PDB file of C-alpha atoms in Angstrom:
ATOM      1  CA  MET A   1      -0.102  -0.181  -0.067  1.00 66.00           C
ATOM      2  CA  THR A   2       1.452   3.508  -1.072  1.00 86.00           C
ATOM      3  CA  ILE A   3       1.324   6.640   0.439  1.00 89.00           C
ATOM      4  CA  ARG A   4      -0.714   7.789  -2.423  1.00 94.00           C
ATOM      5  CA  GLU A   5      -3.481   5.252  -1.868  1.00 93.00           C
ATOM      6  CA  ILE A   6      -3.702   5.834   1.774  1.00 93.00           C
ATOM      7  CA  ASP A   7      -3.990   9.679   0.650  1.00 95.00           C
ATOM      8  CA  THR A   8      -6.677   9.036  -1.807  1.00 95.00           C
ATOM      9  CA  LEU A   9      -8.806   6.902   0.755  1.00 94.00           C
ATOM     10  CA  PHE A  10      -8.521   9.651   3.273  1.00 94.00           C
ATOM     11  CA  ASN A  11      -9.415  12.233   0.768  1.00 96.00           C
ATOM     12  CA  LYS A  12     -12.769   9.806  -0.231  1.00 96.00           C
ATOM     13  CA  GLY A  13     -13.684  10.029   3.084  1.00 95.00           C
ATOM     14  CA  LEU A  14     -13.484  13.910   3.499  1.00 96.00           C
ATOM     15  CA  ASP A  15     -15.661  14.163   0.314  1.00 97.00           C
ATOM     16  CA  MET A  16     -18.042  11.596   2.215  1.00 96.00           C
ATOM     17  CA  MET A  17     -18.411  13.709   5.382  1.00 96.00           C
ATOM     18  CA  LYS A  18     -19.048  16.979   3.215  1.00 97.00           C
ATOM     19  CA  LYS A  19     -21.918  14.827   1.775  1.00 97.00           C
ATOM     20  CA  GLY A  20     -23.037  14.162   5.126  1.00 97.00           C
ATOM     21  CA  ASN A  21     -22.278  10.270   4.868  1.00 96.00           C
ATOM     22  CA  PHE A  22     -20.540  10.008   8.127  1.00 96.00           C
ATOM     23  CA  LYS A  23     -20.567   6.288   8.314  1.00 96.00           C
ATOM     24  CA  GLU A  24     -19.118   5.610   4.844  1.00 95.00           C
ATOM     25  CA  ALA A  25     -16.563   8.229   5.669  1.00 96.00           C
ATOM     26  CA  GLU A  26     -15.546   6.685   9.157  1.00 96.00           C
ATOM     27  CA  ALA A  27     -15.067   3.551   7.250  1.00 96.00           C
ATOM     28  CA  LEU A  28     -12.486   4.988   4.825  1.00 95.00           C
ATOM     29  CA  PHE A  29     -10.608   7.023   7.662  1.00 96.00           C
ATOM     30  CA  GLU A  30     -10.382   3.376   9.417  1.00 96.00           C
ATOM     31  CA  LYS A  31      -9.202   1.498   6.568  1.00 95.00           C
ATOM     32  CA  ALA A  32      -6.685   4.432   5.829  1.00 94.00           C
ATOM     33  CA  LYS A  33      -5.409   4.420   9.491  1.00 94.00           C
ATOM     34  CA  VAL A  34      -4.941   0.321   9.580  1.00 94.00           C
ATOM     35  CA  MET A  35      -2.735   0.922   6.172  1.00 93.00           C
ATOM     36  CA  THR A  36      -0.814   3.705   7.551  1.00 92.00           C
ATOM     37  CA  ILE A  37       0.003   1.346  10.651  1.00 93.00           C
ATOM     38  CA  GLU A  38       0.807  -1.557   8.577  1.00 91.00           C
ATOM     39  CA  SER A  39       3.021   0.797   6.405  1.00 88.00           C
ATOM     40  CA  THR A  40       5.095   2.133   9.005  1.00 88.00           C
ATOM     41  CA  ARG A  41       5.679  -1.590  10.529  1.00 86.00           C
ATOM     42  CA  LYS A  42       7.532  -2.437   7.431  1.00 70.00           C
TER      43      LYS A  42
END
């Protein structure tokens, strides 16, 4: 997982929040968080 892919997920989450889709945004943020943690372990 690259930084760019994590960034894209995070930006999609921000877009979801702007539209009021907080559940979907939270799911995207959680996924981005997990990927960030995994990428720092390597």
